[in-house]
Amino acid sequence: KHSHNQAVDRYLYHMRLSDDVLLDLMARFQAEMVKGLARDTNPTATLKMLPTFVRSIPDGTEKGEFLALDLGGSRFRVLKVKVSENGKQNVQMESQIYPTPKEIIHGSGTDLFQYVADCLADFMETKNIKHKKFPLGFTLSFPYIQRKLEEGILISWTKHFKARGVQQTDVVKSLQKALRKHQDIDVDILALVNDTVGTMMTCGYDDQRCEVGVIIGTGTNACYMEEMSNIDLVEGDEGRMCINTEWGAFGDDASLDDIRTEFDKEIDLGSFNPGKQLFEKMISGLYLGELVRIILLKMTREGLLFNGKLSTALCTKGKIETKHIAAMEKYKEGLSNTKEILMELGLAPSEDDCIAVQHVCTVVSFRSANLCAAALAAILTRLRENKKVARLRTTVGVDGTLYKIHPQYAKRLHKVVRRLVPNCDVRFLLSESGSGKGAAMVTAVACRLLSQRKQINEVLSLFKITKENLIGVKNRMRAELEYGLKKETHPVATVKMLPTFVYGTPDGTENGKFLALDLGGTNFRVLLVKIRSGRSKSVRMYNKIFAIPLEIMQGTGEELFDHIVQCIADFLEYMGIKGARLPLGFTFSFPCRQACIDKGTLVGWTKGFKATDCEGEDVVDMLREAIKRRNEFDLDIVAVVNDTVGTMMTCGYEDSNCEIGLIAGTGSNVCYMEDMRNIEIVEGDEGKMCINTEWGGFGDNGCIDNLRTKYDKEVDEGSLNPGEQRYEKMTSGMYLGEIVRQILIDLTKQGLLFRGQISERLRTRGIFETKFLSQIESDRLVLLQVRRILQQLGLDSTCDDSIIVKEVCGSVSKRAAQLCGAGLAAIVEKIRDNRKLEHLKTTVGVDGTLYKLHPHFSRILQETVKELAPQCDVTFMLSEDGSGKGAALITAVAKRVHNVAEN
């Protein structure tokens, strides 16, 4: 037996493929996939990589009754599939097989689709279901191009189909037209599915790791889930989509000529599509039997078999079929089967002939499994690289008669695949009742996604703000600004409009050395700022950061200010300027009422500070007292500064048009230069003064309640100051992540996210920081990275979950930017009205992490201002260190104004 096998091996040497050849094939296949996915190279690629618009595999929550049609082989099937989800997944199927007569599949396209519609109507009549409306999935096992799930332009017929007038037309439209003649049935065609995709979906219902489908039967093909960002042929970067590779055509550009043998060339020349589907012709069941016949014929002619004696059957095309190969390769009975089959072909085989013929079958079918394995290994490698994992765990759904009936095929295929991709743990799952059930599964998933989309859109629509709504916000903000400025309404105004006693922005003549203090969080900074005027005007800064321990933040006021002075002393020592009496600006980022620039009465602590005996006291006096207690140095405290004003001043130093400061970060606030004549709460009508609006309290009187959602109310109720700072809670970084978390909890409760499981982490307040919104919404981030961020938060998300989370983040941050823009539009319009200008040109100085780090916030805010204040030309300028540099500049301007007044 061994010597005969060796003789066959020598004769069929070119059909035996080494692992090196297979690895080379893998690389070629991968390169061709890349070509097929790219828009520019797709026309010349042999792998067409057709988008299927199937974006999701089953998640087990599908339910309902569906109809499916399965057209593509010798038989046509109509199915009714019931999918239930009552605790355990369950699929019940009823089906009816109809013949596909030659006159129908070789006739006109109109007759073919009318026949399909008539069979469907007959099935519904038989099952007594004509009175119900059904979603329908249509499996069509031919190559077609899709632009959406429920459309397919047929590229060409394959196998035995030749219906006229169908190529280059939409098969779904043709079927819909035929169905109109049956007015007593109501079906909605939701999906057109290739049989390979059907296989993946059927297996995907049983194993959610399934993301590849392979058919090895009469024909051969594969599909897999590809990242949308890699698919040039379809708009959008989010999520994944199933790609139908149409791998049968691999090598149609002559790239496989080095492994094609004389026998393959002969098969091709005798086929109905010469030069096409060359890879398929080396693999699939339609051709393997014929390949064996051609080899046996040639070997006999050369006197290597049957003593050189031919039979009529051996010389007749199609006499050896794939089922014969399967029988000849059977374990134990193989040899006796071989003898029987050869004798039926009119041959008189010896035992040696039977051994040799059996080995020819083995070589031919093994090569088929090897080629399939190389292509499949290329797809698995691509999946692993797309996921950026060192080791891939996945499932491949398989269907097809060759794979199912051949006794050795599956085992050989699995073995070679595992050898070629040792870093992939692959499970092979046999598809049961594949393509029809698959079409129903695709339809079930489409129905689930449609109903989920509807529910998600209902939630997200709450965050969509119309232009009318934004104009309403602008007008109400404008009214509140006026209330805050007027003496009689000021005490009840929600926008506090605090005078800052900053009377001007820098004019470029500022000069000298200044100290600045910056207290607003857990860190405290001391800065030395050197300002030079003239042609080479510049600002140079030296600073040191000191921590404020919790026991100091929450101790007595005396301890807090003694600690601050200790830090100042350290800094002066460090800089070697202890003797100089420098002017000082104090950035104190807590709400203060000012009666003049160097007096600030603390209204109330925020941000975790609780030092006693400070509220209602003048913080400048407290600082002066602490300096006196230390008795080491003296400082000239010129100004108490809010960080928003510092932002405006920093930008004002660079751009004399800057008269508005905006902070869009952890908190949200605006200041601007107001005409003194409009500020009733301060004496004097001449010139201007900067007003710190403290606009975060806008809406605390209920005037924007129409825009607040139940999620905003939940965030407000769980905050430290319920009912206060309502506008800030809809627009600032401190709260946006918390709004997102509340929405995610609600969507999970509705079963739309995280498989309906609310994790402990998701229940935890504050885990969803705003920096995650910025990261998740980044255009450069693929969904894989979004999933990683969610995993860091302990949220195990699927691809679909990640898309939804990204949408939620986008809706919340877009609304925040629009609301902020509407408020800012009210400010610029007020300045334009103050000056009675037709057109205002102004600059806004901006600071804050939300504005600086979020990928879309600044753009949406600017667009909103432009839309709501079209007569204002607003430039936005990023501020550098408003609280440090800004404090020094305010001090410098105050000194300059003071000196002018004295002279």
CSV table of N, CA, C and O in Angstrom, one decimal, residues 80-169:
chain,number,residue,atom,x,y,z
A,80,LYS,N,-41.0,29.0,8.4
A,80,LYS,CA,-41.5,29.9,9.5
A,80,LYS,C,-40.7,29.6,10.7
A,80,LYS,O,-40.5,28.4,11.1
A,81,VAL,N,-40.1,30.6,11.2
A,81,VAL,CA,-39.1,30.4,12.4
A,81,VAL,C,-39.7,31.2,13.6
A,81,VAL,O,-39.9,32.4,13.5
A,82,LYS,N,-39.8,30.5,14.7
A,82,LYS,CA,-40.3,31.1,15.9
A,82,LYS,C,-39.1,31.2,16.9
A,82,LYS,O,-38.5,30.1,17.2
A,83,VAL,N,-38.7,32.4,17.3
A,83,VAL,CA,-37.6,32.5,18.2
A,83,VAL,C,-38.2,33.0,19.5
A,83,VAL,O,-38.9,34.1,19.6
A,84,SER,N,-37.9,32.3,20.6
A,84,SER,CA,-38.5,32.7,21.9
A,84,SER,C,-37.3,32.9,22.9
A,84,SER,O,-36.3,32.2,22.8
A,85,GLU,N,-37.5,33.7,23.9
A,85,GLU,CA,-36.5,34.1,24.8
A,85,GLU,C,-36.9,34.0,26.3
A,85,GLU,O,-36.3,34.6,27.1
A,86,ASN,N,-37.8,33.1,26.5
A,86,ASN,CA,-38.4,33.0,27.9
A,86,ASN,C,-37.4,32.3,28.8
A,86,ASN,O,-37.5,31.1,29.1
A,87,GLY,N,-36.3,33.1,29.2
A,87,GLY,CA,-35.3,32.5,30.1
A,87,GLY,C,-34.4,31.6,29.4
A,87,GLY,O,-33.2,31.6,29.6
A,88,LYS,N,-34.8,30.8,28.4
A,88,LYS,CA,-33.9,30.0,27.6
A,88,LYS,C,-34.1,30.2,26.2
A,88,LYS,O,-35.3,30.3,25.7
A,89,GLN,N,-33.0,30.3,25.4
A,89,GLN,CA,-33.2,30.5,24.0
A,89,GLN,C,-33.8,29.3,23.3
A,89,GLN,O,-33.5,28.2,23.6
A,90,ASN,N,-34.7,29.5,22.4
A,90,ASN,CA,-35.4,28.4,21.8
A,90,ASN,C,-35.8,28.8,20.3
A,90,ASN,O,-36.3,29.9,20.1
A,91,VAL,N,-35.6,27.9,19.4
A,91,VAL,CA,-36.0,28.2,18.0
A,91,VAL,C,-36.8,27.0,17.5
A,91,VAL,O,-36.4,25.9,17.6
A,92,GLN,N,-38.0,27.3,17.0
A,92,GLN,CA,-38.8,26.3,16.4
A,92,GLN,C,-39.0,26.6,14.9
A,92,GLN,O,-39.3,27.8,14.6
A,93,MET,N,-38.9,25.6,14.1
A,93,MET,CA,-39.0,25.8,12.6
A,93,MET,C,-40.0,24.9,12.0
A,93,MET,O,-40.1,23.7,12.3
A,94,GLU,N,-40.7,25.4,11.0
A,94,GLU,CA,-41.5,24.6,10.1
A,94,GLU,C,-41.1,25.0,8.7
A,94,GLU,O,-41.0,26.2,8.4
A,95,SER,N,-40.9,24.0,7.8
A,95,SER,CA,-40.5,24.4,6.5
A,95,SER,C,-41.1,23.5,5.4
A,95,SER,O,-41.6,22.4,5.7
A,96,GLN,N,-41.1,24.0,4.2
A,96,GLN,CA,-41.7,23.3,3.1
A,96,GLN,C,-40.7,23.5,1.9
A,96,GLN,O,-40.2,24.6,1.7
A,97,ILE,N,-40.4,22.3,1.3
A,97,ILE,CA,-39.4,22.4,0.1
A,97,ILE,C,-40.2,22.4,-1.2
A,97,ILE,O,-41.2,21.6,-1.3
A,98,TYR,N,-39.9,23.3,-2.1
A,98,TYR,CA,-40.5,23.4,-3.4
A,98,TYR,C,-39.4,23.1,-4.4
A,98,TYR,O,-38.3,23.5,-4.3
A,99,PRO,N,-39.8,22.5,-5.5
A,99,PRO,CA,-38.8,22.2,-6.6
A,99,PRO,C,-38.4,23.5,-7.3
A,99,PRO,O,-39.2,24.5,-7.2
A,100,THR,N,-37.3,23.5,-8.0
A,100,THR,CA,-36.9,24.7,-8.9
A,100,THR,C,-36.8,24.1,-10.3
A,100,THR,O,-35.7,23.8,-10.7
A,101,PRO,N,-38.0,24.1,-11.0
A,101,PRO,CA,-38.0,23.5,-12.4
A,101,PRO,C,-37.0,24.3,-13.3
A,101,PRO,O,-36.9,25.5,-13.2
A,102,LYS,N,-36.5,23.6,-14.3
A,102,LYS,CA,-35.5,24.1,-15.2
A,102,LYS,C,-36.1,25.3,-15.9
A,102,LYS,O,-35.5,26.3,-16.1
A,103,GLU,N,-37.4,25.2,-16.4
A,103,GLU,CA,-38.0,26.3,-17.1
A,103,GLU,C,-38.2,27.5,-16.3
A,103,GLU,O,-38.2,28.6,-16.8
A,104,ILE,N,-38.2,27.4,-15.0
A,104,ILE,CA,-38.3,28.6,-14.1
A,104,ILE,C,-36.9,29.2,-13.9
A,104,ILE,O,-36.7,30.4,-14.1
A,105,ILE,N,-35.9,28.4,-13.6
A,105,ILE,CA,-34.5,29.0,-13.4
A,105,ILE,C,-33.8,29.4,-14.6
A,105,ILE,O,-32.8,30.1,-14.6
A,106,HIS,N,-34.3,28.9,-15.8
A,106,HIS,CA,-33.7,29.3,-17.1
A,106,HIS,C,-34.6,30.2,-17.9
A,106,HIS,O,-34.3,30.5,-19.0
A,107,GLY,N,-35.7,30.6,-17.2
A,107,GLY,CA,-36.7,31.4,-17.9
A,107,GLY,C,-36.5,32.9,-17.7
A,107,GLY,O,-35.3,33.4,-17.5
A,108,SER,N,-37.6,33.7,-17.6
A,108,SER,CA,-37.4,35.1,-17.3
A,108,SER,C,-37.4,35.4,-15.8
A,108,SER,O,-37.9,34.6,-15.0
A,109,GLY,N,-36.7,36.5,-15.4
A,109,GLY,CA,-36.6,36.9,-14.0
A,109,GLY,C,-38.0,37.1,-13.4
A,109,GLY,O,-38.3,36.7,-12.3
A,110,THR,N,-38.9,37.7,-14.2
A,110,THR,CA,-40.3,38.0,-13.7
A,110,THR,C,-41.0,36.7,-13.3
A,110,THR,O,-41.5,36.6,-12.2
A,111,ASP,N,-40.8,35.6,-14.1
A,111,ASP,CA,-41.4,34.3,-13.8
A,111,ASP,C,-40.8,33.7,-12.6
A,111,ASP,O,-41.5,33.1,-11.8
A,112,LEU,N,-39.5,33.8,-12.5
A,112,LEU,CA,-38.8,33.3,-11.3
A,112,LEU,C,-39.3,33.9,-10.0
A,112,LEU,O,-39.7,33.1,-9.1
A,113,PHE,N,-39.4,35.2,-9.9
A,113,PHE,CA,-39.9,35.8,-8.7
A,113,PHE,C,-41.4,35.6,-8.4
A,113,PHE,O,-41.8,35.5,-7.3
A,114,GLN,N,-42.1,35.5,-9.5
A,114,GLN,CA,-43.5,35.2,-9.4
A,114,GLN,C,-43.7,33.8,-8.8
A,114,GLN,O,-44.6,33.6,-7.9
A,115,TYR,N,-42.9,32.9,-9.2
A,115,TYR,CA,-42.9,31.5,-8.7
A,115,TYR,C,-42.6,31.5,-7.2
A,115,TYR,O,-43.2,30.9,-6.4
A,116,VAL,N,-41.5,32.3,-6.8
A,116,VAL,CA,-41.1,32.4,-5.4
A,116,VAL,C,-42.3,32.9,-4.6
A,116,VAL,O,-42.6,32.4,-3.5
A,117,ALA,N,-42.9,34.0,-5.1
A,117,ALA,CA,-44.0,34.6,-4.4
A,117,ALA,C,-45.2,33.7,-4.2
A,117,ALA,O,-45.9,33.6,-3.2
A,118,ASP,N,-45.5,32.9,-5.3
A,118,ASP,CA,-46.6,31.9,-5.3
A,118,ASP,C,-46.3,30.8,-4.3
A,118,ASP,O,-47.3,30.4,-3.5
A,119,CYS,N,-45.1,30.4,-4.2
A,119,CYS,CA,-44.7,29.3,-3.2
A,119,CYS,C,-44.9,29.9,-1.8
A,119,CYS,O,-45.4,29.2,-0.9
A,120,LEU,N,-44.5,31.1,-1.6
A,120,LEU,CA,-44.7,31.7,-0.2
A,120,LEU,C,-46.1,31.8,0.2
A,120,LEU,O,-46.5,31.5,1.3
A,121,ALA,N,-47.0,32.2,-0.8
A,121,ALA,CA,-48.4,32.3,-0.5
A,121,ALA,C,-49.0,31.0,-0.3
A,121,ALA,O,-49.8,30.8,0.7
A,122,ASP,N,-48.5,30.0,-1.0
A,122,ASP,CA,-49.0,28.6,-0.8
A,122,ASP,C,-48.7,28.1,0.6
A,122,ASP,O,-49.5,27.5,1.3
A,123,PHE,N,-47.4,28.4,1.0
A,123,PHE,CA,-46.9,28.0,2.4
A,123,PHE,C,-47.8,28.7,3.5
A,123,PHE,O,-48.2,28.0,4.4
A,124,MET,N,-48.1,30.0,3.3
A,124,MET,CA,-48.9,30.7,4.3
A,124,MET,C,-50.3,30.2,4.4
A,124,MET,O,-50.9,30.1,5.4
A,125,GLU,N,-50.8,29.8,3.2
A,125,GLU,CA,-52.2,29.2,3.1
A,125,GLU,C,-52.2,27.9,3.9
A,125,GLU,O,-53.1,27.7,4.7
A,126,THR,N,-51.2,27.1,3.6
A,126,THR,CA,-51.1,25.7,4.2
A,126,THR,C,-51.0,25.8,5.7
A,126,THR,O,-51.6,25.1,6.5
A,127,LYS,N,-50.2,26.8,6.2
A,127,LYS,CA,-50.0,26.9,7.6
A,127,LYS,C,-51.1,27.8,8.3
A,127,LYS,O,-51.0,28.1,9.5
A,128,ASN,N,-52.0,28.3,7.5
A,128,ASN,CA,-53.1,29.1,8.0
A,128,ASN,C,-52.6,30.4,8.7
A,128,ASN,O,-53.0,30.7,9.8
A,129,ILE,N,-51.6,31.1,8.1
A,129,ILE,CA,-51.1,32.3,8.7
A,129,ILE,C,-51.2,33.5,7.8
A,129,ILE,O,-50.4,34.5,8.0
A,130,LYS,N,-52.1,33.5,6.9
A,130,LYS,CA,-52.2,34.6,6.0
A,130,LYS,C,-52.7,35.9,6.6
A,130,LYS,O,-52.5,37.0,6.1
A,131,HIS,N,-53.4,35.8,7.8
A,131,HIS,CA,-54.0,36.9,8.4
A,131,HIS,C,-53.0,37.8,9.2
A,131,HIS,O,-53.3,38.9,9.6
A,132,LYS,N,-51.8,37.2,9.4
A,132,LYS,CA,-50.8,37.9,10.2
A,132,LYS,C,-49.7,38.6,9.4
A,132,LYS,O,-49.4,38.2,8.3
A,133,LYS,N,-49.1,39.7,9.9
A,133,LYS,CA,-48.0,40.4,9.2
A,133,LYS,C,-46.7,39.8,9.7
A,133,LYS,O,-46.5,39.6,10.9
A,134,PHE,N,-45.8,39.5,8.8
A,134,PHE,CA,-44.5,38.8,9.2
A,134,PHE,C,-43.4,39.6,8.6
A,134,PHE,O,-43.4,40.1,7.5
A,135,PRO,N,-42.3,39.8,9.4
A,135,PRO,CA,-41.0,40.2,8.9
A,135,PRO,C,-40.4,39.0,8.1
A,135,PRO,O,-40.5,37.9,8.6
A,136,LEU,N,-39.7,39.3,7.0
A,136,LEU,CA,-39.2,38.2,6.2
A,136,LEU,C,-37.7,38.4,5.9
A,136,LEU,O,-37.3,39.5,5.6
A,137,GLY,N,-37.0,37.3,5.9
A,137,GLY,CA,-35.6,37.3,5.5
A,137,GLY,C,-35.4,36.4,4.3
A,137,GLY,O,-36.0,35.4,4.2
A,138,PHE,N,-34.6,36.9,3.3
A,138,PHE,CA,-34.5,36.2,2.1
A,138,PHE,C,-33.0,35.8,1.9
A,138,PHE,O,-32.1,36.6,1.8
A,139,THR,N,-32.7,34.5,1.8
A,139,THR,CA,-31.4,34.0,1.6
A,139,THR,C,-31.2,33.8,0.1
A,139,THR,O,-32.0,33.0,-0.5
A,140,LEU,N,-30.2,34.4,-0.5
A,140,LEU,CA,-29.9,34.3,-1.9
A,140,LEU,C,-28.4,33.9,-2.0
A,140,LEU,O,-27.6,34.7,-1.7
A,141,SER,N,-28.1,32.7,-2.5
A,141,SER,CA,-26.8,32.2,-2.5
A,141,SER,C,-26.0,32.5,-3.8
A,141,SER,O,-25.5,31.7,-4.4
A,142,PHE,N,-26.1,33.8,-4.2
A,142,PHE,CA,-25.3,34.3,-5.4
A,142,PHE,C,-24.7,35.6,-5.0
A,142,PHE,O,-25.1,36.3,-4.1
A,143,PRO,N,-23.6,36.0,-5.8
A,143,PRO,CA,-23.0,37.3,-5.4
A,143,PRO,C,-23.8,38.5,-5.8
A,143,PRO,O,-24.4,38.5,-6.9
A,144,TYR,N,-24.0,39.4,-4.9
A,144,TYR,CA,-24.8,40.6,-5.1
A,144,TYR,C,-24.2,41.7,-4.3
A,144,TYR,O,-23.5,41.5,-3.3
A,145,ILE,N,-24.4,43.0,-4.8
A,145,ILE,CA,-23.9,44.1,-4.1
A,145,ILE,C,-25.0,44.8,-3.2
A,145,ILE,O,-26.2,44.9,-3.7
A,146,GLN,N,-24.7,45.1,-2.0
A,146,GLN,CA,-25.7,45.7,-1.1
A,146,GLN,C,-25.3,47.1,-0.7
A,146,GLN,O,-24.2,47.4,-0.5
A,147,ARG,N,-26.3,48.0,-0.7
A,147,ARG,CA,-26.1,49.3,-0.1
A,147,ARG,C,-26.9,49.5,1.2
A,147,ARG,O,-26.7,50.4,1.9
A,148,LYS,N,-27.8,48.5,1.4
A,148,LYS,CA,-28.5,48.4,2.7
A,148,LYS,C,-28.9,47.0,2.9
A,148,LYS,O,-28.8,46.2,1.9
A,149,LEU,N,-29.4,46.7,4.1
A,149,LEU,CA,-29.7,45.3,4.4
A,149,LEU,C,-30.8,44.7,3.5
A,149,LEU,O,-30.8,43.5,3.2
A,150,GLU,N,-31.8,45.6,3.2
A,150,GLU,CA,-32.9,45.0,2.4
A,150,GLU,C,-32.8,45.4,0.9
A,150,GLU,O,-33.8,45.8,0.3
A,151,GLU,N,-31.6,45.2,0.4
A,151,GLU,CA,-31.4,45.5,-1.1
A,151,GLU,C,-30.3,44.6,-1.6
A,151,GLU,O,-29.4,44.3,-0.8
A,152,GLY,N,-30.3,44.2,-2.8
A,152,GLY,CA,-29.2,43.4,-3.4
A,152,GLY,C,-29.2,43.5,-4.9
A,152,GLY,O,-30.2,43.1,-5.6
A,153,ILE,N,-28.2,44.1,-5.5
A,153,ILE,CA,-28.1,44.1,-6.9
A,153,ILE,C,-27.3,42.9,-7.4
A,153,ILE,O,-26.1,42.8,-7.0
A,154,LEU,N,-27.9,42.0,-8.1
A,154,LEU,CA,-27.3,40.7,-8.5
A,154,LEU,C,-26.1,41.0,-9.4
A,154,LEU,O,-26.3,41.7,-10.4
A,155,ILE,N,-24.9,40.5,-9.1
A,155,ILE,CA,-23.7,40.7,-9.9
A,155,ILE,C,-23.8,39.6,-11.1
A,155,ILE,O,-23.7,40.0,-12.2
A,156,SER,N,-24.0,38.4,-10.7
A,156,SER,CA,-24.1,37.3,-11.7
A,156,SER,C,-24.7,36.1,-11.1
A,156,SER,O,-24.6,35.9,-9.9
A,157,TRP,N,-25.4,35.3,-12.0
A,157,TRP,CA,-25.8,34.0,-11.5
A,157,TRP,C,-24.6,33.1,-11.5
A,157,TRP,O,-23.7,33.2,-12.2
A,158,THR,N,-24.6,32.1,-10.6
A,158,THR,CA,-23.6,31.0,-10.6
A,158,THR,C,-24.4,29.7,-10.5
A,158,THR,O,-25.6,29.7,-10.5
A,159,LYS,N,-23.6,28.6,-10.3
A,159,LYS,CA,-24.2,27.3,-10.2
A,159,LYS,C,-25.1,27.1,-11.5
A,159,LYS,O,-24.6,27.3,-12.6
A,160,HIS,N,-26.4,26.6,-11.4
A,160,HIS,CA,-27.1,26.3,-12.6
A,160,HIS,C,-28.2,27.4,-13.0
A,160,HIS,O,-28.9,27.1,-13.9
A,161,PHE,N,-28.2,28.5,-12.2
A,161,PHE,CA,-29.2,29.5,-12.5
A,161,PHE,C,-28.9,30.4,-13.7
A,161,PHE,O,-27.7,30.8,-13.9
A,162,LYS,N,-30.0,30.7,-14.5
A,162,LYS,CA,-29.7,31.5,-15.7
A,162,LYS,C,-30.9,32.4,-16.0
A,162,LYS,O,-31.1,32.8,-17.2
A,163,ALA,N,-31.7,32.8,-15.0
A,163,ALA,CA,-32.9,33.6,-15.3
A,163,ALA,C,-32.6,34.9,-16.0
A,163,ALA,O,-31.7,35.6,-15.5
A,164,ARG,N,-33.3,35.3,-17.0
A,164,ARG,CA,-33.0,36.5,-17.8
A,164,ARG,C,-33.4,37.7,-17.1
A,164,ARG,O,-34.5,37.8,-16.5
A,165,GLY,N,-32.7,38.8,-17.4
A,165,GLY,CA,-33.1,40.2,-17.0
A,165,GLY,C,-33.0,40.4,-15.5
A,165,GLY,O,-33.6,41.4,-15.0
A,166,VAL,N,-32.2,39.6,-14.8
A,166,VAL,CA,-32.1,39.8,-13.3
A,166,VAL,C,-30.8,40.5,-12.9
A,166,VAL,O,-30.7,41.3,-12.0
A,167,GLN,N,-29.7,40.1,-13.7
A,167,GLN,CA,-28.4,40.7,-13.4
A,167,GLN,C,-28.4,42.2,-13.4
A,167,GLN,O,-29.1,42.8,-14.3
A,168,GLN,N,-27.7,42.8,-12.5
A,168,GLN,CA,-27.6,44.3,-12.3
A,168,GLN,C,-29.0,44.9,-11.9
A,168,GLN,O,-29.2,46.1,-12.1
A,169,THR,N,-29.9,44.1,-11.4
A,169,THR,CA,-31.1,44.7,-10.8
A,169,THR,C,-31.3,44.3,-9.4
A,169,THR,O,-30.6,43.4,-8.9
